[in-house]
mmCIF file of C-alpha atoms in Angstrom:
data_model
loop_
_atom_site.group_PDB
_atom_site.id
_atom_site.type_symbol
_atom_site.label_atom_id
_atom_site.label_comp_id
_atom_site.label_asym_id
_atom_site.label_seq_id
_atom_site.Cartn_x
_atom_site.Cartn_y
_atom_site.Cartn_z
ATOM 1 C CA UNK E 134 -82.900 -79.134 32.644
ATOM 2 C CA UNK E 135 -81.665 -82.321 30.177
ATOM 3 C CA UNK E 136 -84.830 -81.966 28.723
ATOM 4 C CA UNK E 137 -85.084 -78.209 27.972
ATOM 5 C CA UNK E 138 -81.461 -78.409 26.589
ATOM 6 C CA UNK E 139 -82.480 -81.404 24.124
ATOM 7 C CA UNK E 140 -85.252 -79.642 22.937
ATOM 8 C CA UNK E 141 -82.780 -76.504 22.108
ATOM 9 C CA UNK E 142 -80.943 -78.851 20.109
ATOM 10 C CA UNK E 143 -83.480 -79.782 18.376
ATOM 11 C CA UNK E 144 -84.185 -76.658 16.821
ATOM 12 C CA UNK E 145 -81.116 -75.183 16.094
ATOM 13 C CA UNK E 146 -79.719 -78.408 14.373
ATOM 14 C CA UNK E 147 -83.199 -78.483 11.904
ATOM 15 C CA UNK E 148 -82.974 -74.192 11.847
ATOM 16 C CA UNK E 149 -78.954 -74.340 10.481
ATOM 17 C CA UNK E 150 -80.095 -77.264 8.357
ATOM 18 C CA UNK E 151 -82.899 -75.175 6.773
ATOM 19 C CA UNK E 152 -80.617 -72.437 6.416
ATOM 20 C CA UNK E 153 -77.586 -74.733 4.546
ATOM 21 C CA UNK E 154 -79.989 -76.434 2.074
ATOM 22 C CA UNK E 155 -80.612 -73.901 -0.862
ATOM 23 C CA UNK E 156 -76.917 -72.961 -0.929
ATOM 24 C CA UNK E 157 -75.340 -74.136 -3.724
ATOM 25 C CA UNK E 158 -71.342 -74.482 -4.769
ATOM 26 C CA UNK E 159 -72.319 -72.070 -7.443
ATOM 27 C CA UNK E 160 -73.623 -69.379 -4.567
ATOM 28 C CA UNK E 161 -70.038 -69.238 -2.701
ATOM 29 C CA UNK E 162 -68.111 -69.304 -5.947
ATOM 30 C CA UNK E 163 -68.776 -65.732 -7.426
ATOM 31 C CA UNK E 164 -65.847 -65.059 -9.267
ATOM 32 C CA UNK E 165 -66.122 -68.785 -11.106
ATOM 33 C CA UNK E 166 -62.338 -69.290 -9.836
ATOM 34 C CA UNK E 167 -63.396 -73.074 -8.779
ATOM 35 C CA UNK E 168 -62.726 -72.347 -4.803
ATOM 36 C CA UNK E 169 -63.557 -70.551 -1.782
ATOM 37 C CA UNK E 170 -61.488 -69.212 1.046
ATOM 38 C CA UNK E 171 -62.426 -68.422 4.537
ATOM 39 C CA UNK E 172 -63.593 -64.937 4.433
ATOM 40 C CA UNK E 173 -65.743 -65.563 1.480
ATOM 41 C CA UNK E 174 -67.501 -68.262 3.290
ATOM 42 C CA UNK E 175 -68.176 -66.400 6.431
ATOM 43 C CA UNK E 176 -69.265 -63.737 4.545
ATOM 44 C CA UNK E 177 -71.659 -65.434 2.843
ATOM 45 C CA UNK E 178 -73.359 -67.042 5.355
ATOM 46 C CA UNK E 179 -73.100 -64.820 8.197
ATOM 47 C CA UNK E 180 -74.828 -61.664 5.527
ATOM 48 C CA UNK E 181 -76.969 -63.740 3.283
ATOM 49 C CA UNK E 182 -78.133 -66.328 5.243
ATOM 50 C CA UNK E 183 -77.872 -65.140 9.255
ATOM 51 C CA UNK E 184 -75.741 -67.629 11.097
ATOM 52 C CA UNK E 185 -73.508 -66.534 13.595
ATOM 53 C CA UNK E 186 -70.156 -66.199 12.743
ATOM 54 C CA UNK E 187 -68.225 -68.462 15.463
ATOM 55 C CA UNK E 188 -70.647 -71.163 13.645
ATOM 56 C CA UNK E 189 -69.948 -70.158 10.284
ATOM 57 C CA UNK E 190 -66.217 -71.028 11.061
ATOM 58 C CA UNK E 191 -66.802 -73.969 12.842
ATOM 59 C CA UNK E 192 -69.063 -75.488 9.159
ATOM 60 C CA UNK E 193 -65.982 -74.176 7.090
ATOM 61 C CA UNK E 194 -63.508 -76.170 9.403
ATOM 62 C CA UNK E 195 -65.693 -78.831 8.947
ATOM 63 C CA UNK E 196 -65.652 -79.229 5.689
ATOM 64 C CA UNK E 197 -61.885 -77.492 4.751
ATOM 65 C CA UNK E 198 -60.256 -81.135 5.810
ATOM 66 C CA UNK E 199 -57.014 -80.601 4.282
ATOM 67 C CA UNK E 200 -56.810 -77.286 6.449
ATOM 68 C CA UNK E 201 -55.352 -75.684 3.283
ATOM 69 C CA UNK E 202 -57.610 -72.446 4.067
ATOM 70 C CA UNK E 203 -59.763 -72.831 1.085
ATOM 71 C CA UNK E 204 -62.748 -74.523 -0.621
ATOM 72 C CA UNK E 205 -63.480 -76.502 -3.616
ATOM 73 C CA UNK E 206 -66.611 -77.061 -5.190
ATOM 74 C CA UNK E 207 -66.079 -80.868 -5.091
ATOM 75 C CA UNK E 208 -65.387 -80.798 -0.937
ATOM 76 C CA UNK E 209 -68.390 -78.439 -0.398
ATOM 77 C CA UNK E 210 -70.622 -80.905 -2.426
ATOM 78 C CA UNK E 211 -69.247 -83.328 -0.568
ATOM 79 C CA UNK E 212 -69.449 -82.015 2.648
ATOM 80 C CA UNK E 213 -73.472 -81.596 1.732
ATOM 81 C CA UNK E 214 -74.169 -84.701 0.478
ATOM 82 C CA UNK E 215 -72.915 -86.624 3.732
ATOM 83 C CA UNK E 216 -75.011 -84.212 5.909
ATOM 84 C CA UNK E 217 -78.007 -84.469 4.357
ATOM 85 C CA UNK E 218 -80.047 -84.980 7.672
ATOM 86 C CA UNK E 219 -80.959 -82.087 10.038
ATOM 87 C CA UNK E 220 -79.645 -84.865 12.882
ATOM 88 C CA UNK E 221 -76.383 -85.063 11.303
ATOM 89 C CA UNK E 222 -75.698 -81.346 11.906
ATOM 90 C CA UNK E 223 -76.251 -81.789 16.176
ATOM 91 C CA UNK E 224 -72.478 -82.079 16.271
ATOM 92 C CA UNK E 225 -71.773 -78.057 15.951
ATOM 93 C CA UNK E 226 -74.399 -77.419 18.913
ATOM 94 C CA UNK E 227 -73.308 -79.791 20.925
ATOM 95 C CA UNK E 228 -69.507 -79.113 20.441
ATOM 96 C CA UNK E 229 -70.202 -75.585 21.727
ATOM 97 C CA UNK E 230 -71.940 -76.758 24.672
ATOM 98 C CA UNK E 231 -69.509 -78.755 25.791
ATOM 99 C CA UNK E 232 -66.747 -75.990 24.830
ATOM 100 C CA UNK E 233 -68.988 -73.655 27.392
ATOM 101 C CA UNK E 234 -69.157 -76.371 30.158
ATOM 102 C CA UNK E 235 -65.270 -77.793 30.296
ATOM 103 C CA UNK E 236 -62.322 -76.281 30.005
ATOM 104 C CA UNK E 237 -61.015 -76.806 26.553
ATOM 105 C CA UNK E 238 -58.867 -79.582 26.208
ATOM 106 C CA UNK E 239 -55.069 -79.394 25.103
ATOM 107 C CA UNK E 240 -54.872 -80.632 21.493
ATOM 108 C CA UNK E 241 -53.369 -84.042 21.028
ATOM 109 C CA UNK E 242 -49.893 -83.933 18.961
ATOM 110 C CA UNK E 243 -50.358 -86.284 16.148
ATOM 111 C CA UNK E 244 -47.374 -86.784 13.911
ATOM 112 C CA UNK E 245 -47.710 -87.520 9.740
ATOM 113 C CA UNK E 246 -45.067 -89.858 9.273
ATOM 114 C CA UNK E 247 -45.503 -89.809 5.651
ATOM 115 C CA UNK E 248 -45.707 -86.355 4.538
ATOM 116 C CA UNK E 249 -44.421 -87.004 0.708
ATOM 117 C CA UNK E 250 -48.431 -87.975 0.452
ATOM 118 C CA UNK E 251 -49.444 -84.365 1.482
ATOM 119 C CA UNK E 252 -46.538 -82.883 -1.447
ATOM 120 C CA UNK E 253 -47.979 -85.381 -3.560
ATOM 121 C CA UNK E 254 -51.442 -84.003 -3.358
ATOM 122 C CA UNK E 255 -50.092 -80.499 -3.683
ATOM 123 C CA UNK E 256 -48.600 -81.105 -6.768
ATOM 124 C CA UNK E 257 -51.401 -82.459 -8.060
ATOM 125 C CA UNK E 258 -53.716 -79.739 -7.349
ATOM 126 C CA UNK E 259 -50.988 -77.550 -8.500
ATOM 127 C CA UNK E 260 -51.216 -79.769 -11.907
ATOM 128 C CA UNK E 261 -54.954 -79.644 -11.703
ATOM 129 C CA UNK E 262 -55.007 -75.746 -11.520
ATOM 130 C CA UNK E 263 -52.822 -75.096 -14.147
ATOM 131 C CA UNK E 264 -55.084 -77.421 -16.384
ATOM 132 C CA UNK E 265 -57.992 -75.686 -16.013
ATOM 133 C CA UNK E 266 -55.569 -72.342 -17.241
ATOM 134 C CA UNK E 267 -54.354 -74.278 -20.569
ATOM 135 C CA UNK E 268 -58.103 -74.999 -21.234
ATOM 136 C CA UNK E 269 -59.207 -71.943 -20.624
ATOM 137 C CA UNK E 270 -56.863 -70.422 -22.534
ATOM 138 C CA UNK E 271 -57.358 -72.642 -25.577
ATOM 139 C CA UNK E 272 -61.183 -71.849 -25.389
ATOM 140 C CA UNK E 273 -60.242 -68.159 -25.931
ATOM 141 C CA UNK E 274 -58.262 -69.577 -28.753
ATOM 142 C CA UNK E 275 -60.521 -71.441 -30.157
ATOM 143 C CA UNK E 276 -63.456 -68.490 -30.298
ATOM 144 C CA UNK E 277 -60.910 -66.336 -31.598
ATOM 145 C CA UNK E 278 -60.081 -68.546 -34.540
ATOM 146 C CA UNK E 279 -63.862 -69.026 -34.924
ATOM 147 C CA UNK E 280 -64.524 -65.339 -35.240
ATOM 148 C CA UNK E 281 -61.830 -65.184 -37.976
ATOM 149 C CA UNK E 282 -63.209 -68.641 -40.009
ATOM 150 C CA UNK E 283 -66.282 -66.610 -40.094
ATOM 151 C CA UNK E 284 -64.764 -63.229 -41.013
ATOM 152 C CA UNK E 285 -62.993 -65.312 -43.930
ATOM 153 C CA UNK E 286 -65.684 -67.248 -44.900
ATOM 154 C CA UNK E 287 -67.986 -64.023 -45.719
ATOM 155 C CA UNK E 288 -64.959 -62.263 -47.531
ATOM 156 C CA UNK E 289 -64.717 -65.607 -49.754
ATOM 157 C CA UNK E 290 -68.613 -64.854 -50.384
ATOM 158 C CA UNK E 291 -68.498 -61.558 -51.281
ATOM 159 C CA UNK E 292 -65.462 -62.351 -53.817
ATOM 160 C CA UNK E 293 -67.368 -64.844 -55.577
ATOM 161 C CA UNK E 294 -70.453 -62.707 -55.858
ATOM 162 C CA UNK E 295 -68.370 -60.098 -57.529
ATOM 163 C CA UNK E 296 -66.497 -62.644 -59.465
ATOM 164 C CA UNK E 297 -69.882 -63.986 -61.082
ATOM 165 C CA UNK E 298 -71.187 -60.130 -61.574
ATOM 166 C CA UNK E 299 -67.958 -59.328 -63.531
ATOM 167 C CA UNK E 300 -68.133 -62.109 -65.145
ATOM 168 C CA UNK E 301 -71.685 -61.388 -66.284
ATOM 169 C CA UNK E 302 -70.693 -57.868 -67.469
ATOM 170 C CA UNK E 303 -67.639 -59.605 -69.544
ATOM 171 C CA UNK E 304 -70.372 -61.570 -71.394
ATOM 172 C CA UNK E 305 -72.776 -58.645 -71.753
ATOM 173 C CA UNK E 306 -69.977 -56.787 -73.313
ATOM 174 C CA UNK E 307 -68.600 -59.366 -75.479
ATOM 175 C CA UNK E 308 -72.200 -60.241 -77.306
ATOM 176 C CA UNK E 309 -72.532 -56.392 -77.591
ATOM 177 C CA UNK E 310 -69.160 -55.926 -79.100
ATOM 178 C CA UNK E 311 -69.893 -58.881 -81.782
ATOM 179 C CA UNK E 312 -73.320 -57.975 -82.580
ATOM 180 C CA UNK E 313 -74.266 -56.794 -86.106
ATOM 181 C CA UNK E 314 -74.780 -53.235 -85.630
ATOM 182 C CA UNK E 315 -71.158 -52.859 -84.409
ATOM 183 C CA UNK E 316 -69.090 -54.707 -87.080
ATOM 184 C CA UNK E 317 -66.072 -53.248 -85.047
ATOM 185 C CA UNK E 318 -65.669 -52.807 -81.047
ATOM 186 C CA UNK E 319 -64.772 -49.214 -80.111
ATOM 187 C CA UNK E 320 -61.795 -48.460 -78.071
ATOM 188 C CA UNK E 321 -64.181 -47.792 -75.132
ATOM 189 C CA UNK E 322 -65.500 -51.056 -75.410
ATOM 190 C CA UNK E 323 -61.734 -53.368 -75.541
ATOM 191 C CA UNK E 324 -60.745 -50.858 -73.001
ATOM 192 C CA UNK E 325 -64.181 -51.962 -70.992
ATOM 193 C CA UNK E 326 -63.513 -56.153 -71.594
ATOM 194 C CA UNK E 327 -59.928 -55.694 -71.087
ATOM 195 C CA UNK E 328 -60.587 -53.789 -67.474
ATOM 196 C CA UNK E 329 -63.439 -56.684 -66.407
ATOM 197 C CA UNK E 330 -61.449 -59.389 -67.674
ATOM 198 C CA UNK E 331 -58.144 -58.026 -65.114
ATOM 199 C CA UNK E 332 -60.601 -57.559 -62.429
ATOM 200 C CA UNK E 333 -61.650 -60.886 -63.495
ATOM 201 C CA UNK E 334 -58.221 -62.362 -63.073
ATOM 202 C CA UNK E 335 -57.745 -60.247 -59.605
ATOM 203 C CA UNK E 336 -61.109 -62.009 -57.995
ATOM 204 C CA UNK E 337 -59.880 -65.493 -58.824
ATOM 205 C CA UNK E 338 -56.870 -65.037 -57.403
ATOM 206 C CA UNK E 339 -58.052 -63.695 -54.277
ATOM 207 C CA UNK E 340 -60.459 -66.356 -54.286
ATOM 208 C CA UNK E 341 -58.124 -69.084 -54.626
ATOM 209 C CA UNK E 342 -55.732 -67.396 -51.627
ATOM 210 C CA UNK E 343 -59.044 -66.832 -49.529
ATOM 211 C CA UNK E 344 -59.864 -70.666 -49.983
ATOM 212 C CA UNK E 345 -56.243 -71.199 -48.223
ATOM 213 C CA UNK E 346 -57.097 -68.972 -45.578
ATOM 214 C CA UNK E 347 -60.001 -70.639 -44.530
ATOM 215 C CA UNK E 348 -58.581 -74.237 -45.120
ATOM 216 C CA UNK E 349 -55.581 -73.123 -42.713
ATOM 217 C CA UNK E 350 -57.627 -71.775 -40.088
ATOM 218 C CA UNK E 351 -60.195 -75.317 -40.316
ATOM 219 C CA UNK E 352 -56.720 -77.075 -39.881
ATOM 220 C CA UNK E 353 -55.943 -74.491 -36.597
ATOM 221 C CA UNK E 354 -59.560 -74.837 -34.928
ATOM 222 C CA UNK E 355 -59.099 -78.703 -35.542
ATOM 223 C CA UNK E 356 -55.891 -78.929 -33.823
ATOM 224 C CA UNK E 357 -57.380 -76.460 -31.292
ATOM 225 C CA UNK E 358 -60.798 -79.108 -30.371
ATOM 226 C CA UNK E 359 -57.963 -81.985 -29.880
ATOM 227 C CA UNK E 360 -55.539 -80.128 -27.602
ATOM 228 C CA UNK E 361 -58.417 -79.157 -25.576
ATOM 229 C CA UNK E 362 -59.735 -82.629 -25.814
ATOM 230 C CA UNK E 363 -56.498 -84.170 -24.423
ATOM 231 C CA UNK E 364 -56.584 -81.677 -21.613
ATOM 232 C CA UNK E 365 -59.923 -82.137 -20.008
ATOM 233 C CA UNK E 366 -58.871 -86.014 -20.264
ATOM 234 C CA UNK E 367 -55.496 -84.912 -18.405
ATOM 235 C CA UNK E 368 -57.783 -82.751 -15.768
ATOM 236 C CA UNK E 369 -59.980 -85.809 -15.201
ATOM 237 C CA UNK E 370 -56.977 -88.414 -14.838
ATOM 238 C CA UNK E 371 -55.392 -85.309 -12.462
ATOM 239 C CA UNK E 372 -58.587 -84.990 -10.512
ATOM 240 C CA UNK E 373 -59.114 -88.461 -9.964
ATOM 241 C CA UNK E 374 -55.348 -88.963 -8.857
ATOM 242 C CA UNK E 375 -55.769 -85.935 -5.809
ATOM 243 C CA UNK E 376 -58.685 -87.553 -4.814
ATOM 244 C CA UNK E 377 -57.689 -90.982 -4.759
ATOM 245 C CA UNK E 378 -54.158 -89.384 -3.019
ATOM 246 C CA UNK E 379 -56.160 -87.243 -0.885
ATOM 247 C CA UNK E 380 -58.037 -90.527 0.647
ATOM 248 C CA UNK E 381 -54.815 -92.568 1.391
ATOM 249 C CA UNK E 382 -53.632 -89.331 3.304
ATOM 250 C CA UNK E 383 -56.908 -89.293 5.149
ATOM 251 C CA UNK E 384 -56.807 -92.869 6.081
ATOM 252 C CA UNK E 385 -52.811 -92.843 7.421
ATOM 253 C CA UNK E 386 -54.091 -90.317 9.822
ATOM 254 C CA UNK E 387 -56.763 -91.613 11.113
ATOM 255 C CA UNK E 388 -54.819 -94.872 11.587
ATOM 256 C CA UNK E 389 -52.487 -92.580 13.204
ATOM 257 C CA UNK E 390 -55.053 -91.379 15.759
ATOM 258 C CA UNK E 391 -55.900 -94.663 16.372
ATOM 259 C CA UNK E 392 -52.095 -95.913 17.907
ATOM 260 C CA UNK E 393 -51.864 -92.523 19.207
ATOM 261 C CA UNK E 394 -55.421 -93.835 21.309
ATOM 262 C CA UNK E 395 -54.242 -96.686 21.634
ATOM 263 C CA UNK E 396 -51.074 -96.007 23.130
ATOM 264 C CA UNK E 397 -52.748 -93.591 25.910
ATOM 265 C CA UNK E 398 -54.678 -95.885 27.013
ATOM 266 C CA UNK E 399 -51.905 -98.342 27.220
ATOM 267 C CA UNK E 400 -50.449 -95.735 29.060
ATOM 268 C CA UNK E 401 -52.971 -95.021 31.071
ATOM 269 C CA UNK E 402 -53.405 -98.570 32.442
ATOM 270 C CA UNK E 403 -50.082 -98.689 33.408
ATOM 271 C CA UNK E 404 -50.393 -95.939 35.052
ATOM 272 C CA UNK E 405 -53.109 -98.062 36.809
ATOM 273 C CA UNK E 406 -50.671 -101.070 37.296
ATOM 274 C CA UNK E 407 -48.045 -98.893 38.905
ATOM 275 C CA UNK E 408 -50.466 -96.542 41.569
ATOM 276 C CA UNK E 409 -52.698 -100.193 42.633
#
């Protein structure tokens, strides 16, 4: 019977591990948001890929360790790159076998003594989340202020082609009225000069306020690629602050479990002491 039951094992652990390996972060995050809750994960791998569901829940416990009922890309990847043995996923089989051959055990009360660290790490996802907003934001900025350079810039190009046209036409007109054959320029032809030389006058100065336009908006798109600079720095030095947070939290607990051992089996051979 031990034998048949190993070999069961066996392939289940290498048949969920097959099953795990081609999905990506990028799979479970449709909607680009950056995380994953529950449902979505079930979803996903009880539709696309065929595990049961009772399993599927037991992988996303596994890997949700702040039990905050949702995903990021960083503790998926995570998650993945630790288990990246078909041995190192025997623990979810053998869980439920024991869960089907003893009575499920009362959960031990462990008390966080320190929860300002969990706040902490809160706030800084809070932080995190809203910096990924700002830069998002400024990248809509940013392409909208591109769209407009350009827009500029090809209204500045036009203007100076039909600055140099009407300029060409003024000189045309000019060595035409001073030619020989006409001694003396007709009124159509001062009226002519006179009406180039104001549109003349009116392209230059749109030129000139065109120029400022697209000066001002290199000045905006400038101050646009630092801002967004500064924040993906921010994100980074937020990012690296949960984790680092996020760690110390996970260590004080598991020291916790420790004492909380510890002191059972303290208790327990006492217990000893007293019955002998």
């Amino acid at each position: 019977v031990k034998v048949v039951k190993a070999i069961t094992v066996e392939q289940n652990h290498k048949w969920l591990f097959e099953k795990i390996q081609p999905v990506q972060a990028a799979h479970l995050d449709a909607d680009g948001s950056g995380e994953v809750d529950q449902q979505e994960f079930v979803d996903y791998f009880v539709h696309k890929c065929g595990i049961p569901e009772d399993l599927a829940l037991a992988i996303f416990n596994d890997i949700d360790v702040n039990h905050d009922g949702d995903l990021s890309i960083m503790e998926y990847t995570r998650w993945k790159s630790k288990h990246n043995k078909a041995t190192k996923l025997k623990k979810f089989f053998e869980e439920k076998e024991k869960k089907v051959s003893k009575p499920k055990p009362k959960p031990k009360p462990v008390k966080d003594t320190d929860d300002s660290k969990c706040q902490q790490c809160e706030t800084l996802k809070k932080d995190l989340n809203e910096a990924k907003e700002q830069i998002t934001q400024l990248n809509s900025k940013y392409k909208e202020m591109e769209l407009k350079f350009k827009s500029t810039n090809s209204k500045h190009t036009n203007l100076l082609q039909d600055y140099k046209r009407t300029s060409k036409l003024l000189e045309q007109e000019k060595l035409q009225s001073s030619s020989p054959k006409s001694s003396k320029p007709d009124k159509a032809s001062k009226q002519k000069i006179e009406a180039l030389q104001t549109e003349n006058k009116k392209l230059v100065e749109e030129s000139k306020i065109k120029s400022t336009e697209i000066n001002n908006v290199k000045q905006k798109l400038t101050t646009l690629e630092k801002e967004n600079k500064t924040l993906k720095e921010q994100k980074k030095t937020k990012q690296s602050e949960y984790e680092t947070e996020l760690k110390s939290t996970k260590s004080k607990l598991e020291t916790l479990e420790k004492e909380n051992k510890s002191l059972k089996n303290g208790k327990d051979s006492k217990a000893t002491e007293y019955e002998t």
